[in-house]
Amino acid sequence: MLKFRSKSPKGEMNIWLTSMGLTVGLVMIIGLFSLIVVRGLHVFWPKNIATYHLKEDAKSKMGPNAVLSAIEVKKVQKKLAGAEEGPAEFQIFIGNKDVYGLPFKFLPEAEIARIEYEKDVMIVERLEYGDAILKPVELMLEDGTRIKAGSKNFIEKLHEAVEIGTDRRLDILKIEKGKIGVVSDKIANLKDDIARYHYHAKKKGTDPSEKVAKAHEKIEKLESEFATFSGEARDLHELQEKAILSYRLASGQEKSMPVAEIVEFALPNQLNFSGKVKSFAHSFWGFLSQNPREANTEGGIFPAIFGTFMMTVLMSIAVMPFGVIGAIYLREYAKQGPLVRIVRICVNNLAGVPSIVFGVFGLGFFIYVVGHGIDDFFYPWREGRPTWGTGGILWASLTLALMTLPVVIVATEEALAAVPRGVREAALACGASKWQMIQRVVLPTAAPGILTGLILAMARGAGEVAPLMLVGVVKVAPSLPVAGSWPFGMDQKFMHLGFHIYDLGFQSPDAEAAKPMVFATTFFLILLVVLLNLGAIRIRNILRKKYAAGTF
Amino acid sequence: MIHVDDFSFWYGEKQALHHIEMMIPEQKITALIGPSGCGKSTLLRNMNRMNDLIDGVKHEGDITLDGTSLYDPSVEVISLRKRVGMVFQKYNPFAKTIYENVVFALRVAGNRNRKELDEVVERALRGAALWEEVKDRLHDSAFGLSGGQMQRLCIARAIANRPQILLMDEPCAALDPIATLRIEELMQDLKKEYTIVIVTHNLQQGARCSDKTAFLFEGKIIEFDDTDKIYNNPSEQKTMDYITGRFS
Ligand SMILES: Nc1ncnc2c1ncn2[C@@H]1O[C@H](COP(=O)(O)OP(=O)(O)O)[C@@H](O)[C@H]1O
Ligand SMILES: [Mg+2]
């Protein structure tokens, strides 16, 4: 019988090395990903509110603020000189910016006498000044009825009052953004018309006064409409002040606020698990669907999600035809020789150019040359009020399309090259011209590979921030980058998740408050990129299944 | 009728065909046999100018189809290929449905008449003895078929436009014996309508199904005669050696 010596063959070490490399990479990716998911989702989980009673000696220093209701953020060990561990401190979230100034505070563990979890502490998300942590005292409804906190239907009534306020806030928004927005758009258009009349009249030497007078008449009419709508909005605003919630802080200080200021409230110390899950889902959805408030540190990120989505879609629409057509020319038509090789090398190297360079190019070419050109040609009377000669979602998308073009070209070329020769010959043998062969046989066969290129391009484009800062991303956009009529909002500035992260993390006035938002926003950016990619992968799989490559 | 008239062919510097002289009869099966690399495919692919696609080729002499030269400037390659269909060694259906595969030639010719296309699909698939097997899944992907079915689909695709001539380059090389048998039977049916030129590596197959046989060796025609004569009583020693398997 033969016996095999288990002597490891040459090269076994290298297998270990490759698997180790893979493991390191995987661990890093999984680690980063779970960090973002855990920290990002943790933001929405309702946390219990502790009430900290400080010791006597601290009381003399802090006065009435020696009792604080707050959420523990983390416990830290203060570092002393000489690397010695110092006393422990709690970082706590006290909220109530309007009273305390700073919403976060460090509390030395040694100063705390006891910690209590009171059932009736409430956390209230407000339109302004962030969250408040409070104990409700009394609710005064719009009709003047007063309900004491602790009475049976207090919470229910408060919910109702908050709902009335929210509904009315939406009504106000409808008037302000909708009706008033339409009117002021019309006024702006008329003013633009007047400028145009003057411009044309000056050029032709005619008298514009008749047309101008007509426009002015219309503007006056619109302005009176404007006043009516503003009056409506003002009346509603007044109503919003009527229902009042009075409350007490942990220090005993009494305060009150209009119920309409409340976005949401919760009593986390009373919530059981399913209640917390519900509250989690609620905040999650709120973050997803609301507009940001308070310099982006409060509220949601909906405009940023929408802007990112829109930009990625526009970019894909722009990059696909150019990339595919370019690759078709390079691979199918151009005579393969040194020139084509050089072009190919250049295209490949373009993928390595830092993205900010594309941003500068987008600013210089799309905005200053193309945009200003369009403005000068089509709207010469709008001097100093650029329409296209300023950053906007179209230019941003085109800039990123340019940046991701090499990815699409390279992937498409590879996909074209992988189309078997036999299929091409068969098409020609059937009497197809070269273009018919490419269009009807080669492209469908290469479609999954081309989509892989698009997927890579989207993954790169959606997460890009630097070039966007030059070509149209803003911290707060007045409106979403869509519109019902030409140019469909494509000239609008827009918000973007990547920039939002940068803005929150590095530009925010309140770094502590921004930190959880950064994680949550990052989570959604990754989620959006993953979803967009899954969409493209799905299309690719459908194509693959339809033309399952079988034996090829 | 195809007349190959003193035809020579070069790939760059390398001469692949030397002064080929052949008259291919109508509605018969003509087989090209010979050791691999002897130029069978090259000759066949010149009959619908498939070799034009390759860089650096040149030719001398002529090939005529019903008296007109294939290289006549007035002959459009595309319309030529409509008259001369081709089936390749490796079945190569398109990434399309069975139906679209069959009507491809008509589609590129701009035919959009649904009724006509439907008729062509049925006729071509029946002609390729595939109709009964696929008539219920005409709109499924062609890649769902077996190898033999795919090759018959390629034949259907080649005959959809009713070409005069059908060129087949080792059509059974990638198939199992049963599928091969079906294709051979099919060829007997097809020759009633089409002139067939087939390249084969398989001597039994050549003997079984062809009417005329040409033996090529190193780019030259050694012998071209009735199949019976070539296999039973060849005039040339080289043919004899090849038939009897003394070299290949
Ligand atoms: N595209 C090509 N470029 C250069 N030489 C080729 C090409 N195709 C075939 N040849 C050469 O021409 C000769 C004939 O080839 P081919 O006709 O394919 O032979 P067969 O089909 O009889 O096996 C071979 O020597 C082959 O190497
Ligand atoms: Mg061959």
Short mmCIF file of N, CA and C and ligand atoms in Angstrom, two decimals, chain A residues 421, chain B residues 11-12 14-17 34-45 51 54-55 57 89 169-170 199 201 216, ligand 1:
data_model
loop_
_atom_site.label_atom_id
_atom_site.label_comp_id
_atom_site.label_asym_id
_atom_site.label_seq_id
_atom_site.Cartn_x
_atom_site.Cartn_y
_atom_site.Cartn_z
N ARG A 421 -16.96 35.62 -30.39
CA ARG A 421 -16.81 35.91 -31.80
C ARG A 421 -17.87 35.21 -32.62
N TYR B 11 -3.67 34.67 -45.59
CA TYR B 11 -3.79 35.39 -44.32
C TYR B 11 -2.47 36.12 -44.13
N GLY B 12 -2.43 37.40 -44.35
CA GLY B 12 -1.16 38.12 -44.30
C GLY B 12 -0.20 37.52 -45.31
N LYS B 14 0.82 34.39 -45.11
CA LYS B 14 0.64 32.94 -45.16
C LYS B 14 -0.45 32.56 -46.17
N GLN B 15 -0.08 31.75 -47.13
CA GLN B 15 -1.07 31.34 -48.13
C GLN B 15 -1.84 30.15 -47.60
N ALA B 16 -3.16 30.28 -47.51
CA ALA B 16 -3.98 29.20 -46.95
C ALA B 16 -4.64 28.38 -48.06
N LEU B 17 -4.88 28.96 -49.23
CA LEU B 17 -5.51 28.22 -50.33
C LEU B 17 -4.68 28.44 -51.59
N GLY B 34 -10.57 16.71 -45.09
CA GLY B 34 -9.13 16.92 -45.10
C GLY B 34 -8.62 17.11 -43.69
N PRO B 35 -7.33 16.92 -43.47
CA PRO B 35 -6.78 17.06 -42.11
C PRO B 35 -6.97 18.49 -41.61
N SER B 36 -6.92 18.65 -40.30
CA SER B 36 -7.21 19.99 -39.77
C SER B 36 -6.08 20.94 -40.14
N GLY B 37 -6.46 22.16 -40.41
CA GLY B 37 -5.51 23.17 -40.85
C GLY B 37 -5.27 23.17 -42.34
N CYS B 38 -6.02 22.33 -43.09
CA CYS B 38 -5.76 22.25 -44.53
C CYS B 38 -6.49 23.34 -45.30
N GLY B 39 -7.39 24.08 -44.66
CA GLY B 39 -8.02 25.21 -45.35
C GLY B 39 -9.49 25.02 -45.64
N LYS B 40 -10.11 24.00 -45.05
CA LYS B 40 -11.53 23.76 -45.33
C LYS B 40 -12.39 24.95 -44.92
N SER B 41 -12.21 25.39 -43.65
CA SER B 41 -13.00 26.52 -43.17
C SER B 41 -12.71 27.76 -43.99
N THR B 42 -11.46 27.95 -44.32
CA THR B 42 -11.09 29.15 -45.09
C THR B 42 -11.84 29.18 -46.41
N LEU B 43 -11.88 28.04 -47.09
CA LEU B 43 -12.59 27.97 -48.36
C LEU B 43 -14.08 28.25 -48.16
N LEU B 44 -14.65 27.60 -47.15
CA LEU B 44 -16.08 27.75 -46.90
C LEU B 44 -16.41 29.20 -46.57
N ARG B 45 -15.59 29.78 -45.71
CA ARG B 45 -15.88 31.16 -45.26
C ARG B 45 -15.68 32.17 -46.37
N ASN B 51 -14.52 35.96 -44.51
CA ASN B 51 -13.11 36.24 -44.21
C ASN B 51 -12.74 37.70 -44.45
N ILE B 54 -11.39 39.77 -41.49
CA ILE B 54 -10.06 39.62 -40.89
C ILE B 54 -9.09 40.58 -41.56
N ASP B 55 -8.26 41.21 -40.70
CA ASP B 55 -7.30 42.18 -41.23
C ASP B 55 -6.22 41.47 -42.06
N VAL B 57 -6.04 40.17 -45.11
CA VAL B 57 -6.24 39.03 -46.01
C VAL B 57 -6.22 39.53 -47.46
N GLN B 89 -19.56 25.83 -36.41
CA GLN B 89 -19.17 24.64 -35.64
C GLN B 89 -19.76 24.67 -34.23
N ASP B 169 -20.09 24.61 -41.28
CA ASP B 169 -18.70 24.34 -40.90
C ASP B 169 -18.68 23.40 -39.69
N GLU B 170 -18.44 22.15 -39.93
CA GLU B 170 -18.45 21.12 -38.89
C GLU B 170 -19.64 21.30 -37.95
N VAL B 199 -18.43 21.26 -44.17
CA VAL B 199 -17.07 20.86 -43.78
C VAL B 199 -17.22 19.79 -42.73
N HIS B 201 -15.16 16.74 -40.28
CA HIS B 201 -13.93 16.13 -39.81
C HIS B 201 -14.14 14.63 -39.70
N LEU B 216 -9.17 18.14 -49.43
CA LEU B 216 -8.18 19.21 -49.44
C LEU B 216 -6.97 18.79 -48.64
N1 LIG C 1 -7.69 34.30 -38.91
C1 LIG C 1 -6.58 33.68 -39.31
N2 LIG C 1 -5.42 34.35 -39.36
C2 LIG C 1 -4.27 33.73 -39.78
N3 LIG C 1 -4.23 32.45 -40.14
C3 LIG C 1 -5.37 31.72 -40.12
C4 LIG C 1 -6.59 32.29 -39.70
N4 LIG C 1 -7.56 31.35 -39.76
C5 LIG C 1 -6.93 30.22 -40.20
N5 LIG C 1 -5.63 30.44 -40.42
C6 LIG C 1 -4.65 29.47 -40.93
O1 LIG C 1 -5.06 29.04 -42.21
C7 LIG C 1 -4.91 27.65 -42.33
C8 LIG C 1 -6.23 27.01 -42.68
O2 LIG C 1 -7.11 27.12 -41.59
P1 LIG C 1 -8.58 26.58 -41.58
O3 LIG C 1 -9.21 26.97 -42.84
O4 LIG C 1 -9.23 27.04 -40.35
O5 LIG C 1 -8.35 25.01 -41.51
P2 LIG C 1 -9.39 23.83 -41.30
O6 LIG C 1 -10.75 24.43 -41.17
O7 LIG C 1 -9.24 22.98 -42.47
O8 LIG C 1 -8.97 23.12 -40.07
C9 LIG C 1 -4.34 27.14 -41.01
O9 LIG C 1 -2.95 26.94 -41.18
C10 LIG C 1 -4.59 28.25 -40.05
O10 LIG C 1 -3.56 28.34 -39.11
#
